mmCIF file of C-alpha atoms in Angstrom:
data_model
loop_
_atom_site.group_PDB
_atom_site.id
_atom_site.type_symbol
_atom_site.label_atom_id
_atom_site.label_comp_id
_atom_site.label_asym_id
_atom_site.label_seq_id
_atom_site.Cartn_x
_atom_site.Cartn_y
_atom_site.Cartn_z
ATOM 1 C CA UNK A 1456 -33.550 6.353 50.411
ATOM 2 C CA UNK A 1457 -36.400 7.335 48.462
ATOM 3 C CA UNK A 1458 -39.723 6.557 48.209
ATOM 4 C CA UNK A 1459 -42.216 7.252 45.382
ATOM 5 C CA UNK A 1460 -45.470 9.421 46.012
ATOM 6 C CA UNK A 1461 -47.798 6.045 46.414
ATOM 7 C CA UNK A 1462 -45.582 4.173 48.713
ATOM 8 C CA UNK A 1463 -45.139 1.344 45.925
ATOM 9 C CA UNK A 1464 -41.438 1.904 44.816
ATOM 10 C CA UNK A 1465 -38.151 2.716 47.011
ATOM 11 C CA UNK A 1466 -34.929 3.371 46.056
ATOM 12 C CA UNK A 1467 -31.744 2.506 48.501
ATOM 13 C CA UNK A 1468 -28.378 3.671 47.707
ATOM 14 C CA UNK A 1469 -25.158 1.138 48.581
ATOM 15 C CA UNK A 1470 -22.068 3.882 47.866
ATOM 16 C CA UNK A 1471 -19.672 1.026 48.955
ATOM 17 C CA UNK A 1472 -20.854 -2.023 46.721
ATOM 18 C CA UNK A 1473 -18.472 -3.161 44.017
ATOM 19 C CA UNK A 1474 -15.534 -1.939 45.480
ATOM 20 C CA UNK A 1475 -17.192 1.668 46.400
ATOM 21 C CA UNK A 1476 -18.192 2.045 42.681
ATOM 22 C CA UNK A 1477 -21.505 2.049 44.437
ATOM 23 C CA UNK A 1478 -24.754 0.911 42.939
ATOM 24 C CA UNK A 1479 -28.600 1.553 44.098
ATOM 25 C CA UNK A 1480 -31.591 -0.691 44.230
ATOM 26 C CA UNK A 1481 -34.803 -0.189 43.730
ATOM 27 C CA UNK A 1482 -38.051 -2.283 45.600
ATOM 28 C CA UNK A 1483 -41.770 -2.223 44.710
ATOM 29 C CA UNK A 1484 -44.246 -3.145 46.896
ATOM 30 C CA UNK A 1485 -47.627 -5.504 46.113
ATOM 31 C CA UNK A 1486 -49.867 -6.878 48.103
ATOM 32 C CA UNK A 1487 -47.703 -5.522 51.278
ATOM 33 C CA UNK A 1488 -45.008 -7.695 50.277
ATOM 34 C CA UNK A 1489 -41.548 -5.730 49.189
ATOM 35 C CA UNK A 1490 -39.513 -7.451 46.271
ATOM 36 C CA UNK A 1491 -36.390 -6.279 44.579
ATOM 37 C CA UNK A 1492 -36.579 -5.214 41.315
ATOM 38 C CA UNK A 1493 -33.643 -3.822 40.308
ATOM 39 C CA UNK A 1494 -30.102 -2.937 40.973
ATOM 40 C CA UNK A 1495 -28.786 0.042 39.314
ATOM 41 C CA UNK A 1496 -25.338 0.535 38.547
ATOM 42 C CA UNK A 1497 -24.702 3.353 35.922
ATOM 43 C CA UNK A 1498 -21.240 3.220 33.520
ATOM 44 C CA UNK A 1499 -18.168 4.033 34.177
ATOM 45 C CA UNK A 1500 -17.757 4.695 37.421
ATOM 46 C CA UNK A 1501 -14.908 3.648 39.347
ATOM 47 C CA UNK A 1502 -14.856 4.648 43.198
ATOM 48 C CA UNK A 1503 -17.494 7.132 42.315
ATOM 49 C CA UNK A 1504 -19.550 6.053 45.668
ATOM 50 C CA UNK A 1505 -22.713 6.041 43.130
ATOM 51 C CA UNK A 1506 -25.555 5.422 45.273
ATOM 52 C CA UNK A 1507 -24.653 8.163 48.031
ATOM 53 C CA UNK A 1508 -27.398 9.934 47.158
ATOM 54 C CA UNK A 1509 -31.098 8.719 45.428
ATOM 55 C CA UNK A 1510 -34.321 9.971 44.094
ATOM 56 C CA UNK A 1511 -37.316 8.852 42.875
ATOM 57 C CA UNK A 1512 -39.752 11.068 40.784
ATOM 58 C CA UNK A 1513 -43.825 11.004 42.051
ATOM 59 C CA UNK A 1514 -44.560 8.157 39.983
ATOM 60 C CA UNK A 1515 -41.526 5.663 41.037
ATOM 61 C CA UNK A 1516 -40.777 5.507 37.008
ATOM 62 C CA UNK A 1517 -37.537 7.501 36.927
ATOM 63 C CA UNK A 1518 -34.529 7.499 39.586
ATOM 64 C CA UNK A 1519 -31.511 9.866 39.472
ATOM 65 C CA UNK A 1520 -28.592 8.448 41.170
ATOM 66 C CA UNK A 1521 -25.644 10.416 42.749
ATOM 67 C CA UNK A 1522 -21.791 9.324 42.436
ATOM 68 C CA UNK A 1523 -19.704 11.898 44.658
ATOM 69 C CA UNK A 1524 -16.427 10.939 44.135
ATOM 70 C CA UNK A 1525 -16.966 10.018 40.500
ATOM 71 C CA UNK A 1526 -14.464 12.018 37.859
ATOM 72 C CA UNK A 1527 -11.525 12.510 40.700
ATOM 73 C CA UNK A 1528 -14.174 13.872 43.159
ATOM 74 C CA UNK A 1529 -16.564 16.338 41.060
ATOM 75 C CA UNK A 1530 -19.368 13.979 41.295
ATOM 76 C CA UNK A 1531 -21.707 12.595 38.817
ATOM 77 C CA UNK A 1532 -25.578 11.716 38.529
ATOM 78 C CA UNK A 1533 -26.947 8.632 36.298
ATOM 79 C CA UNK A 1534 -30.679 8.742 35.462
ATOM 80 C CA UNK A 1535 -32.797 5.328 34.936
ATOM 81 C CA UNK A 1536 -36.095 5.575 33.677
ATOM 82 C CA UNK A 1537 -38.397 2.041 34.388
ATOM 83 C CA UNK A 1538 -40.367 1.392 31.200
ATOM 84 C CA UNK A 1539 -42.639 -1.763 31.452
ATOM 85 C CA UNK A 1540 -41.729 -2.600 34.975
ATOM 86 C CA UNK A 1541 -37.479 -2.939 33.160
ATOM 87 C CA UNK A 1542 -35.199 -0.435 34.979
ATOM 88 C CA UNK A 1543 -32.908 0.923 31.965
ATOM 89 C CA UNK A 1544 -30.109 4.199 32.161
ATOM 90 C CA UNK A 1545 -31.033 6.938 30.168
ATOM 91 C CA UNK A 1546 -27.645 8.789 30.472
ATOM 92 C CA UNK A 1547 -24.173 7.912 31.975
#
């Protein structure tokens, strides 16, 4: 988990969702109330436990999610950058 530098946006990871693909998702918080905004779930990964590790920069606007068993076990990281309050990957 991750949380950005005002307290507004987390980030969970779930390594074992979709069949241990793994996905990540990402809350904000207004008015003390925490709502979902977004599951992440980069490309092509299959068993690549994506979500077993997450960060979220100061702001809460990008998130860089780690994949450790992606590519046969090397590991992979998708970024997602949140442009008017949409979560969108930047690079797979």
């Amino acid at each position: 988990m991750s949380i950005s530098s005002d307290g507004n946006t987390a980030i969970v990871g779930g390594p074992h969702d979709r069949a241990d693909s793994g996905a990540a998702w990402v809350w904000t918080r207004n008015g003390g109330v925490w709502t979902q905004q977004a599951k992440l779930a980069g490309s092509g990964s299959v068993t690549g436990l994506q979500g077993a590790s997450v960060s979220l920069c100061a702001s809460g606007d990008t998130a860089i999610i780690g994949g450790t068993d992606d590519k046969q076990g090397t590991g992979a990281a998708w970024v997602f950058a949140r442009n008017g309050g949409v979560c969108h990957c930047s690079t797979g």
